[in-house]
mmCIF file with all atom_site columns, C-alpha atoms in Angstrom:
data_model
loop_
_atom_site.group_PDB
_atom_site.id
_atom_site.type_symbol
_atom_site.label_atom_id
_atom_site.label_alt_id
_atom_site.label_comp_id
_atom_site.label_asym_id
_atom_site.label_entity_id
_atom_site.label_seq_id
_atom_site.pdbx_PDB_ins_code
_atom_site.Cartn_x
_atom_site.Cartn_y
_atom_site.Cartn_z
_atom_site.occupancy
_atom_site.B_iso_or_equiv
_atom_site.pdbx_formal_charge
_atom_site.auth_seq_id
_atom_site.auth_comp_id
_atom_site.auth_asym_id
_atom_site.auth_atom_id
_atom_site.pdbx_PDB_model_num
ATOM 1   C CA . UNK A 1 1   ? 2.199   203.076 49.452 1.00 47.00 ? 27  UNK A CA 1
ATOM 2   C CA . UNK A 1 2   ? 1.168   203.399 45.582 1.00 46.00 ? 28  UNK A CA 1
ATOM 3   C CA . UNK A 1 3   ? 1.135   199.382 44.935 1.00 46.00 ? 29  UNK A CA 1
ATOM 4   C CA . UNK A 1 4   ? -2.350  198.100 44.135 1.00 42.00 ? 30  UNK A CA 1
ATOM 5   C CA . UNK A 1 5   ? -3.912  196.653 47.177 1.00 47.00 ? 31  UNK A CA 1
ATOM 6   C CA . UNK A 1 6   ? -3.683  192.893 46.084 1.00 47.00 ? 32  UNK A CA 1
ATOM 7   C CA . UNK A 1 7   ? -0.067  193.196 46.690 1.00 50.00 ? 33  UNK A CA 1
ATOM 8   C CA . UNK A 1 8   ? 0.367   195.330 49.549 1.00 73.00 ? 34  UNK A CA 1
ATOM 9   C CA . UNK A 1 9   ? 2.216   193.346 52.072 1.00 82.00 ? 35  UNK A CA 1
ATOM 10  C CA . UNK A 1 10  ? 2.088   193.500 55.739 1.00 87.00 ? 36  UNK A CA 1
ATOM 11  C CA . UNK A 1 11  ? 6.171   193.763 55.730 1.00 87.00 ? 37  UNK A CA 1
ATOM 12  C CA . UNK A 1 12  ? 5.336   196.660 53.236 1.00 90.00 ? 38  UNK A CA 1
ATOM 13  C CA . UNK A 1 13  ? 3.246   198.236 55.905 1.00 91.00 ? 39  UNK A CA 1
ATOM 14  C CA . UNK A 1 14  ? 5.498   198.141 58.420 1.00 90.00 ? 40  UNK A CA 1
ATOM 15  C CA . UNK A 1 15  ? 8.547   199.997 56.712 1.00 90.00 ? 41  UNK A CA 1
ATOM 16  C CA . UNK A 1 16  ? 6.152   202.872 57.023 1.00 93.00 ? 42  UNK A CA 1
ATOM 17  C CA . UNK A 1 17  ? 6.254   205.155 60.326 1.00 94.00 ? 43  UNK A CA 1
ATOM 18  C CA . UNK A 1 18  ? 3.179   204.661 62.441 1.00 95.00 ? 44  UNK A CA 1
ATOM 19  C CA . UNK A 1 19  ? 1.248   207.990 60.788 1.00 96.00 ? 45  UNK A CA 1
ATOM 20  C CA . UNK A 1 20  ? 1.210   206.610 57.519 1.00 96.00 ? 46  UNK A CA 1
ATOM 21  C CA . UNK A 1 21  ? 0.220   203.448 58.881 1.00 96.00 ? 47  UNK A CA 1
ATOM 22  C CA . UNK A 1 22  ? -2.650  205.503 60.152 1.00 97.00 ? 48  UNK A CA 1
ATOM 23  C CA . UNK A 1 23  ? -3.469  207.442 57.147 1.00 96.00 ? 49  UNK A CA 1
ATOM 24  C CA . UNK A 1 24  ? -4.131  204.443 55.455 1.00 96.00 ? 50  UNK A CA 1
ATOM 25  C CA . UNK A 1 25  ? -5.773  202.598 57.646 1.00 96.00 ? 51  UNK A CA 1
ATOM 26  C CA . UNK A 1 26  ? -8.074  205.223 58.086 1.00 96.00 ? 52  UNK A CA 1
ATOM 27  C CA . UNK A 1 27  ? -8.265  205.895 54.454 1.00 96.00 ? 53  UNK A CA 1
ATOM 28  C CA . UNK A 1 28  ? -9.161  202.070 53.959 1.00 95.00 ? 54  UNK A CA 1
ATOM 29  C CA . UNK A 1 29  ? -12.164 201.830 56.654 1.00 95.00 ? 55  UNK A CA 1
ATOM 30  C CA . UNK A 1 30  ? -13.386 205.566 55.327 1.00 95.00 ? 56  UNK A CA 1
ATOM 31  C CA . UNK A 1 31  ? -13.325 204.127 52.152 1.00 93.00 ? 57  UNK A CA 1
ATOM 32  C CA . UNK A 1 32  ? -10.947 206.091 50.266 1.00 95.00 ? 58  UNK A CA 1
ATOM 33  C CA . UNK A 1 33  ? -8.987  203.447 49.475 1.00 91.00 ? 59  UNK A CA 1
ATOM 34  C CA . UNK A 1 34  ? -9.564  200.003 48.573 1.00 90.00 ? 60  UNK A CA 1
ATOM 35  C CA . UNK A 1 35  ? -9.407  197.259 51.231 1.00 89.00 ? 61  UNK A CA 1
ATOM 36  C CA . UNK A 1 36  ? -6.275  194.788 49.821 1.00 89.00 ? 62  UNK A CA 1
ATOM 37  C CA . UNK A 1 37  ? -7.985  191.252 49.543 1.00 86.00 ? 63  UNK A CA 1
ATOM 38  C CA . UNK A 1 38  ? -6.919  188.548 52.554 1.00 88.00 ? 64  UNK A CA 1
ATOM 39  C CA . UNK A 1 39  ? -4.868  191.277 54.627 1.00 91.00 ? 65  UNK A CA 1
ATOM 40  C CA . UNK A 1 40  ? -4.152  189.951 58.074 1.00 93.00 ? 66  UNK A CA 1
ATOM 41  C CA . UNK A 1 41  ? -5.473  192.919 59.713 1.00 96.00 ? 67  UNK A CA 1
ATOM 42  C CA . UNK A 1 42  ? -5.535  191.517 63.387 1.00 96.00 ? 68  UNK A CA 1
ATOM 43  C CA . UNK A 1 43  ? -1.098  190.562 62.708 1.00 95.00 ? 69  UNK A CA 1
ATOM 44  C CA . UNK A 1 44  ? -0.984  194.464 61.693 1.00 97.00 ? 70  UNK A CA 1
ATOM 45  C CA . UNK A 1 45  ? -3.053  195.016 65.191 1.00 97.00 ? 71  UNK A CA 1
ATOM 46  C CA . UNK A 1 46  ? -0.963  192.745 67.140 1.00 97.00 ? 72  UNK A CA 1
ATOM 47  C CA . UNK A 1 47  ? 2.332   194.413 65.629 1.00 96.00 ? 73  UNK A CA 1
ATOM 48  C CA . UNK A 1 48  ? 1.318   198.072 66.141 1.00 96.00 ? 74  UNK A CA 1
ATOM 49  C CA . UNK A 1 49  ? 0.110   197.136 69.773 1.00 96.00 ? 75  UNK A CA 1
ATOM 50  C CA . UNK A 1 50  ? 3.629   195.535 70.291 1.00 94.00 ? 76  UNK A CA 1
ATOM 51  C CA . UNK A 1 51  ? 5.192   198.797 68.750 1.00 94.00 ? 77  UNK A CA 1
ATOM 52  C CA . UNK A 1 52  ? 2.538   200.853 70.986 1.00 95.00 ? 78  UNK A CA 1
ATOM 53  C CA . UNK A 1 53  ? 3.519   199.215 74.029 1.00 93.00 ? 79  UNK A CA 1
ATOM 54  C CA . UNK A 1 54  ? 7.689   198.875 73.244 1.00 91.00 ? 80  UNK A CA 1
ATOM 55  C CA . UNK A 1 55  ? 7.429   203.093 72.505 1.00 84.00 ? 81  UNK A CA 1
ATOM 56  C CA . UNK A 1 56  ? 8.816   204.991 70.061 1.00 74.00 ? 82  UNK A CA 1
ATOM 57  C CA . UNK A 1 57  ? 12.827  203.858 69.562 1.00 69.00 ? 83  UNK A CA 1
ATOM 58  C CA . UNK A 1 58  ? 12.350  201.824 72.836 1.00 68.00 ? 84  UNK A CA 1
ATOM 59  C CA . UNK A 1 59  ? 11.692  204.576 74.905 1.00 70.00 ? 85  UNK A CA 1
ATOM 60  C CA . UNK A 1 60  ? 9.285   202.558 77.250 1.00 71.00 ? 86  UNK A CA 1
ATOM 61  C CA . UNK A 1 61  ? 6.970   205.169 76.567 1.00 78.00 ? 87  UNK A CA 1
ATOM 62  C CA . UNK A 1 62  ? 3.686   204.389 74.811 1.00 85.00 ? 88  UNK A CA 1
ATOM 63  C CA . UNK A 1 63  ? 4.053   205.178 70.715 1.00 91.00 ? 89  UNK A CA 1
ATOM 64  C CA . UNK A 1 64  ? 0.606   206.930 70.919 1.00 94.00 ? 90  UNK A CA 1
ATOM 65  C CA . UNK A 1 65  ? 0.125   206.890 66.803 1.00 95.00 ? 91  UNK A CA 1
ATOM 66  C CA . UNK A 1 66  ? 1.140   202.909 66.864 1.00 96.00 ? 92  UNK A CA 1
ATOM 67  C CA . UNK A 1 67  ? -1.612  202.789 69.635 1.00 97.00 ? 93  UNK A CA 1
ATOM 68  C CA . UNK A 1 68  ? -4.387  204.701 67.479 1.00 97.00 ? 94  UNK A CA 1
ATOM 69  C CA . UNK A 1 69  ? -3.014  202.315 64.546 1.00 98.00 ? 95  UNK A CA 1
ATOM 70  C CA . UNK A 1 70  ? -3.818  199.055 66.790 1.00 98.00 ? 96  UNK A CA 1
ATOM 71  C CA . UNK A 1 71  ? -7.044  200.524 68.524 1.00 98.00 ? 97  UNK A CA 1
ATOM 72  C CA . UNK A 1 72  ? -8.804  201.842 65.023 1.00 98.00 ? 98  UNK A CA 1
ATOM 73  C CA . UNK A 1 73  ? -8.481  198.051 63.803 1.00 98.00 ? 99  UNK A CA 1
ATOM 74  C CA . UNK A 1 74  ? -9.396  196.376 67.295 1.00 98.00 ? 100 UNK A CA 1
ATOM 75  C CA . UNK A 1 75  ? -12.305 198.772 67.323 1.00 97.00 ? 101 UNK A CA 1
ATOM 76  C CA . UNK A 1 76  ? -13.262 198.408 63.306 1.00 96.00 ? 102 UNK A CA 1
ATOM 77  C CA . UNK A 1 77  ? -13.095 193.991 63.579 1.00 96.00 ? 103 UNK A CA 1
ATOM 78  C CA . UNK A 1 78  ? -14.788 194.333 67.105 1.00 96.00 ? 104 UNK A CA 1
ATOM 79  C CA . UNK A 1 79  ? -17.319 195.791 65.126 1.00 95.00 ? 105 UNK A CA 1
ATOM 80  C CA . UNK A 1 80  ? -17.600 193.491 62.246 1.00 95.00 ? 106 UNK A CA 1
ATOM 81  C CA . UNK A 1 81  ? -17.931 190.758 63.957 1.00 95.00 ? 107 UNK A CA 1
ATOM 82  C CA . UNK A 1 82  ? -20.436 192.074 66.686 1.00 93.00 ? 108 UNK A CA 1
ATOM 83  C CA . UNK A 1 83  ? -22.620 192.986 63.453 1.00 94.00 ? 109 UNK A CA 1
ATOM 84  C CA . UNK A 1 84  ? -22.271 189.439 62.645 1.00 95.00 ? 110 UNK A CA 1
ATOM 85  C CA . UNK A 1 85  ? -23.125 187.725 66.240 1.00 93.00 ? 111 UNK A CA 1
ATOM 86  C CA . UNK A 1 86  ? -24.042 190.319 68.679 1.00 89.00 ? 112 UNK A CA 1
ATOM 87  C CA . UNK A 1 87  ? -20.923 189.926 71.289 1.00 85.00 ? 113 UNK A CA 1
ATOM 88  C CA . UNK A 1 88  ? -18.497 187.887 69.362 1.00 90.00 ? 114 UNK A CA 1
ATOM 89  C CA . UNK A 1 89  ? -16.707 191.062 69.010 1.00 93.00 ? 115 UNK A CA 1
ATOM 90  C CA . UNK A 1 90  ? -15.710 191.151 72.833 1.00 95.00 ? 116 UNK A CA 1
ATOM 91  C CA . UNK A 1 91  ? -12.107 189.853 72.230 1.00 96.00 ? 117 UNK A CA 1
ATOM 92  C CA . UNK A 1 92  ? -11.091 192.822 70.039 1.00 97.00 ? 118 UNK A CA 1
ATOM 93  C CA . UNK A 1 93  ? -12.851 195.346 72.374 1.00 97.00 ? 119 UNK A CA 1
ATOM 94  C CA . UNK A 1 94  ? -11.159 194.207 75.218 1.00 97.00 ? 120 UNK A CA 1
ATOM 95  C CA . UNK A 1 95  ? -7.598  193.956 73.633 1.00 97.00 ? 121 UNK A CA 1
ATOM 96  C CA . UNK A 1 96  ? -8.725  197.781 72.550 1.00 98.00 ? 122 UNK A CA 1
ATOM 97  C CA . UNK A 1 97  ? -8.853  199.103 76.252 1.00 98.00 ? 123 UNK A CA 1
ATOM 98  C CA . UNK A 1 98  ? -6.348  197.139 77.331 1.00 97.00 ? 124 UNK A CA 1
ATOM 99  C CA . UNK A 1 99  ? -4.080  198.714 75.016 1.00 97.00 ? 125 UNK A CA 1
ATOM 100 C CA . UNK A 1 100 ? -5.485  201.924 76.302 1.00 97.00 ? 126 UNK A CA 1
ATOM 101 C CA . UNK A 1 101 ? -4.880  200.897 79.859 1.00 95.00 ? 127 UNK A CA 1
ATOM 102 C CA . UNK A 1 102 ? -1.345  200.181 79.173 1.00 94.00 ? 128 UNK A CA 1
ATOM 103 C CA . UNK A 1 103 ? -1.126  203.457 77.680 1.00 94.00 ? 129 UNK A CA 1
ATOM 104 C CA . UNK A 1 104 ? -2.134  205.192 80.122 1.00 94.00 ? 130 UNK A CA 1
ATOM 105 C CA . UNK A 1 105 ? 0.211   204.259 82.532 1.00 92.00 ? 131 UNK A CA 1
ATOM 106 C CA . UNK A 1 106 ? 3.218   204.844 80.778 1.00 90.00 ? 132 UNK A CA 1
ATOM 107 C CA . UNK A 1 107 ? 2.119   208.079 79.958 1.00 89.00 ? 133 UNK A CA 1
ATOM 108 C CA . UNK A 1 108 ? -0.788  210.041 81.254 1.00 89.00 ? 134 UNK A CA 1
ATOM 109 C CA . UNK A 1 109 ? -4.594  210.866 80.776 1.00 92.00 ? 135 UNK A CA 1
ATOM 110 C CA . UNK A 1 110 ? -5.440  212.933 78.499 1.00 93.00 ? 136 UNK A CA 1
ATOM 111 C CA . UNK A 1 111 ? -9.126  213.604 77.789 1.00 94.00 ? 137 UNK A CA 1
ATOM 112 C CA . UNK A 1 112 ? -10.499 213.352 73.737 1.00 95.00 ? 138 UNK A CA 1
ATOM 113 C CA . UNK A 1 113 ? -7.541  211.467 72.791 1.00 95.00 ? 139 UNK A CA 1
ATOM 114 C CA . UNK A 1 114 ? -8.176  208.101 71.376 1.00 95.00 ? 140 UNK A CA 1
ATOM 115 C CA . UNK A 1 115 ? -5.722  206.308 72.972 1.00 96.00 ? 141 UNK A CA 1
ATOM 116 C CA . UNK A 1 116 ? -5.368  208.202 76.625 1.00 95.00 ? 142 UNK A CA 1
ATOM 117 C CA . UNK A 1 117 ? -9.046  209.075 77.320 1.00 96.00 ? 143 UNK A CA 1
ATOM 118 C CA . UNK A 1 118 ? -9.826  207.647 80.594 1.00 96.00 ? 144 UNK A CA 1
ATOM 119 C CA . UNK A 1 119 ? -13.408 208.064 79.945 1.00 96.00 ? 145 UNK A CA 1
ATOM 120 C CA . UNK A 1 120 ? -13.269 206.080 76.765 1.00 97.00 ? 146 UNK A CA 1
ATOM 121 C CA . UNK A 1 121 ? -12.672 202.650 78.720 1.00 97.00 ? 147 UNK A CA 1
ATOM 122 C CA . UNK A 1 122 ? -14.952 203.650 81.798 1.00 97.00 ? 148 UNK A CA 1
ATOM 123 C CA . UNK A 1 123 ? -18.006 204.465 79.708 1.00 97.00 ? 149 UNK A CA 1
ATOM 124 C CA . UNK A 1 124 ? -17.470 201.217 77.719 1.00 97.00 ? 150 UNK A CA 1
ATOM 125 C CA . UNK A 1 125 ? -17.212 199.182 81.028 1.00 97.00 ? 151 UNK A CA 1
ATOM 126 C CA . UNK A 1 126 ? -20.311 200.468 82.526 1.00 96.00 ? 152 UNK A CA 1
ATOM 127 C CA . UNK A 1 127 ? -22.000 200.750 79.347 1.00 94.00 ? 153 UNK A CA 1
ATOM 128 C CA . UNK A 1 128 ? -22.021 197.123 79.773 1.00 92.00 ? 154 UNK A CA 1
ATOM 129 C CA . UNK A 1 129 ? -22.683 196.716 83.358 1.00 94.00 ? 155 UNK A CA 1
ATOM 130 C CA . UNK A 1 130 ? -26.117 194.629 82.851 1.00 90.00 ? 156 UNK A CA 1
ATOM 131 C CA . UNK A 1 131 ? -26.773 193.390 86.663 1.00 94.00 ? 157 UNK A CA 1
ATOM 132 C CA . UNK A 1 132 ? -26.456 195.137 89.919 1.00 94.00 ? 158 UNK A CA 1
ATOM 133 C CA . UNK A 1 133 ? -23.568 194.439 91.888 1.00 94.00 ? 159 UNK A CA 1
ATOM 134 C CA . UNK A 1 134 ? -25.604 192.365 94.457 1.00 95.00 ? 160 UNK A CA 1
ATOM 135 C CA . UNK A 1 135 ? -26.951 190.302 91.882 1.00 96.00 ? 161 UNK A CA 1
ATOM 136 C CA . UNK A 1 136 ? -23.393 189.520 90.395 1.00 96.00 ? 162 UNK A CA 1
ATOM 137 C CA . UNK A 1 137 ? -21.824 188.833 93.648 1.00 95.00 ? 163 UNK A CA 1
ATOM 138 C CA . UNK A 1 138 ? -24.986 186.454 94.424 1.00 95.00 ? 164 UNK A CA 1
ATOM 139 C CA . UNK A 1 139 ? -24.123 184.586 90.871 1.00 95.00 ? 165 UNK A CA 1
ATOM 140 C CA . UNK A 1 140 ? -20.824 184.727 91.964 1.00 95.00 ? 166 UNK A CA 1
ATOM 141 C CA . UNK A 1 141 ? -20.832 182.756 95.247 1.00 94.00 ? 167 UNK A CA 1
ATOM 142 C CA . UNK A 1 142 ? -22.801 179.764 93.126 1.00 93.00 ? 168 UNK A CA 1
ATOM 143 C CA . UNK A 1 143 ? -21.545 180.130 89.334 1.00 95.00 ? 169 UNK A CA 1
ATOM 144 C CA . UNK A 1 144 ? -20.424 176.354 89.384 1.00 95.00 ? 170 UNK A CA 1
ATOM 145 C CA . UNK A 1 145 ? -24.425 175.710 89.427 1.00 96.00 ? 171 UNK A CA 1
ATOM 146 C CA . UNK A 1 146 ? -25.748 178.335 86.859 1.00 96.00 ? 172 UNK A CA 1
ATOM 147 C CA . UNK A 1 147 ? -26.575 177.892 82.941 1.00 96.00 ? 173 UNK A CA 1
ATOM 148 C CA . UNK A 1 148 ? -23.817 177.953 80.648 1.00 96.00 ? 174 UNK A CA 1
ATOM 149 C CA . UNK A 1 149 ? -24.620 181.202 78.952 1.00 94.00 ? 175 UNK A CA 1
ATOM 150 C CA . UNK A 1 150 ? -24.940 183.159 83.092 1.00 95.00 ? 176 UNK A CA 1
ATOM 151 C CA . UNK A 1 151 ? -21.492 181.721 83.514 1.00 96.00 ? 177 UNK A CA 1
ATOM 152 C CA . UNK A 1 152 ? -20.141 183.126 80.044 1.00 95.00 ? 178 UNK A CA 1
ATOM 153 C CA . UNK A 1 153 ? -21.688 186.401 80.851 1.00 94.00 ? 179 UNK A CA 1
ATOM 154 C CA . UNK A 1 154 ? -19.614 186.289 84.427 1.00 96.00 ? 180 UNK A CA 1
ATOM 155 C CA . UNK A 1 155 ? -16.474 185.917 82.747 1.00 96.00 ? 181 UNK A CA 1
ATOM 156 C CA . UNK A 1 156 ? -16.988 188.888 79.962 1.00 95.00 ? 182 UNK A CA 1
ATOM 157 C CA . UNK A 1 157 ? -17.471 190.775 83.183 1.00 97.00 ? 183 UNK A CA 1
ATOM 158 C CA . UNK A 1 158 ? -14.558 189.192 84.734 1.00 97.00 ? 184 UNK A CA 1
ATOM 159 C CA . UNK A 1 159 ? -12.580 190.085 81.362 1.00 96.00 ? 185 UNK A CA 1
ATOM 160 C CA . UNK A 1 160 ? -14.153 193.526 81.368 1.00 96.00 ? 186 UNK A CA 1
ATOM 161 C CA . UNK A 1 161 ? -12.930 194.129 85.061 1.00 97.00 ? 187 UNK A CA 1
ATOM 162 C CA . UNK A 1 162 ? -9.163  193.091 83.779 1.00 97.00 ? 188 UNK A CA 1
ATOM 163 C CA . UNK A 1 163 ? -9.107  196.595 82.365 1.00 97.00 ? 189 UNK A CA 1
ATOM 164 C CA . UNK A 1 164 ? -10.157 198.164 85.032 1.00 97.00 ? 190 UNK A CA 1
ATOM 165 C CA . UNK A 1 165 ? -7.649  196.546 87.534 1.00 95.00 ? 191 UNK A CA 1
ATOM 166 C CA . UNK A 1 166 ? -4.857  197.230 84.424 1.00 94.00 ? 192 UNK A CA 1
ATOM 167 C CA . UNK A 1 167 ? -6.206  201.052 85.510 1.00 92.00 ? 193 UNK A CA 1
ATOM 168 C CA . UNK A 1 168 ? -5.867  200.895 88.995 1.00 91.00 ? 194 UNK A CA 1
ATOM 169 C CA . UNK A 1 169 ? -2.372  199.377 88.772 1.00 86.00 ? 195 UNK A CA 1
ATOM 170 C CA . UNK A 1 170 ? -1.603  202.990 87.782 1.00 84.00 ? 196 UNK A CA 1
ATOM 171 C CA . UNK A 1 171 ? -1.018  205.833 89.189 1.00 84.00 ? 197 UNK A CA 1
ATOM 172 C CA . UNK A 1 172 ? -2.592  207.694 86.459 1.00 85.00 ? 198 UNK A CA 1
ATOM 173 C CA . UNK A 1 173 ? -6.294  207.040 87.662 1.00 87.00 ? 199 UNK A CA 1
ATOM 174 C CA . UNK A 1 174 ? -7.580  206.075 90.586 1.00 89.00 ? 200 UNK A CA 1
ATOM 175 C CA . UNK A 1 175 ? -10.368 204.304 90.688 1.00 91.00 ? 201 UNK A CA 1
ATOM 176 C CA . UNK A 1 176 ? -13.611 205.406 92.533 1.00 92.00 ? 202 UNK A CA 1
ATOM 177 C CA . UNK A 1 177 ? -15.639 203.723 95.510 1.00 94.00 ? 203 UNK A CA 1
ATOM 178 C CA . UNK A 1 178 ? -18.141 201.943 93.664 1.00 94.00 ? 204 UNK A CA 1
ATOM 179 C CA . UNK A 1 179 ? -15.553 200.617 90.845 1.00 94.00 ? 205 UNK A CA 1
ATOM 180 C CA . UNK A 1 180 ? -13.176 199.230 93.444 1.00 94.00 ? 206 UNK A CA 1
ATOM 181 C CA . UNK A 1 181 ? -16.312 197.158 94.896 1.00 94.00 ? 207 UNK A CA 1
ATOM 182 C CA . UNK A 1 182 ? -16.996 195.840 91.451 1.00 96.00 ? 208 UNK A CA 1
ATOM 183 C CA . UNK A 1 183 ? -13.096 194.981 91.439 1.00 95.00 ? 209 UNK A CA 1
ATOM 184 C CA . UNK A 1 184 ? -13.461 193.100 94.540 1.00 93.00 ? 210 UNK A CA 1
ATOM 185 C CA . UNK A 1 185 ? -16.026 190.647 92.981 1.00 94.00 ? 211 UNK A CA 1
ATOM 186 C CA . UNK A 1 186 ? -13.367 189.928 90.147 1.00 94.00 ? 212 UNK A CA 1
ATOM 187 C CA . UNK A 1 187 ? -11.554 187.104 92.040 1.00 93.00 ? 213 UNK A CA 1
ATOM 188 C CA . UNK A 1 188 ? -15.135 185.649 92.791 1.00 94.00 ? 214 UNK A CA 1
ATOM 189 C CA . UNK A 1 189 ? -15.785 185.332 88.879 1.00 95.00 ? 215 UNK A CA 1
ATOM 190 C CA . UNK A 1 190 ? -15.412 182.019 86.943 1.00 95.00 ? 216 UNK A CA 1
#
């Protein structure tokens, strides 16, 4: 990929195999090489996620390097944007452990890696854990009647515990007491 990065073209990108992919997009957010101006960098997430997920010549298997392409950009514009508006970055963070999630079910967990680290999406999900679970399941029972931004907060957790049930769907991980009784309260959510 020698062309100057005003013409580097997503279809250009995507001839490549998924480590190249990942050289340069990690060359790009290191700074070793220069961003290409309007690149649709969430299409190139969506599209390695898809590859990710489909596996390597269809295998069903998880395409781990199409998964670190996907995750490095969920994880780089979840960042941007929660730099810009503390939170707003919640969409890409969540389609980042999803992906993960899947991941690990169609292969296995495997701790440091970026993609099949269990610990990766259970440290994020209690990292942001900001009320007991009594006070949550209290909210819960009378959302319809709290302030808009208590009710937005119940549905990142609600989001949040989407990735967690995508885990225990697996049988990769199973989940402990106290996360299971914070997966109970996700059909009480809004």
């Amino acid at each position: 990929m020698t062309q100057s990065p005003t013409t580097i073209s997503l279809d250009r990108i995507l001839e490549q195999n998924a480590e190249s992919v990942l050289i340069w997009v990690n060359n790009i957010f290191s700074g070793q090489t220069t961003e290409p101006q309007g690149f649709n960098w969430l299409l190139l997430a969506d599209v390695a996620s898809a590859k990710a997920r489909k596996g390597e010549n269809g295998s069903g298997l998880c395409d781990r390097k199409w998964a670190e392409v996907a995750i490095a950009i969920y994880d780089r514009k979840a960042n941007e944007a929660d730099r810009k508006k503390p939170g707003s970055g919640e969409s890409f963070t969540i389609s980042s452990m999803m992906l993960r999630a899947a991941a690990i079910e169609k292969q296995e967990v495997i701790s440091d890696s970026p993609v099949l680290d269990v610990n990766l999406i259970l440290e994020w999900f209690w990292d942001n854990i900001k009320e007991s679970e009594e006070d949550v399941e209290k909210k819960a029972a009378n959302w319809k009647t709290l302030p808009i931004a208590e009710i937005r907060e119940l549905r990142k957790l609600k989001n949040r515990l989407k990735v967690i049930a995508a885990l225990s769907d697996t049988d990769k991980y199973v989940l402990d007491e106290k996360l299971n009784n914070w997966l109970v309260l996700r059909d009480r959510l809004p």
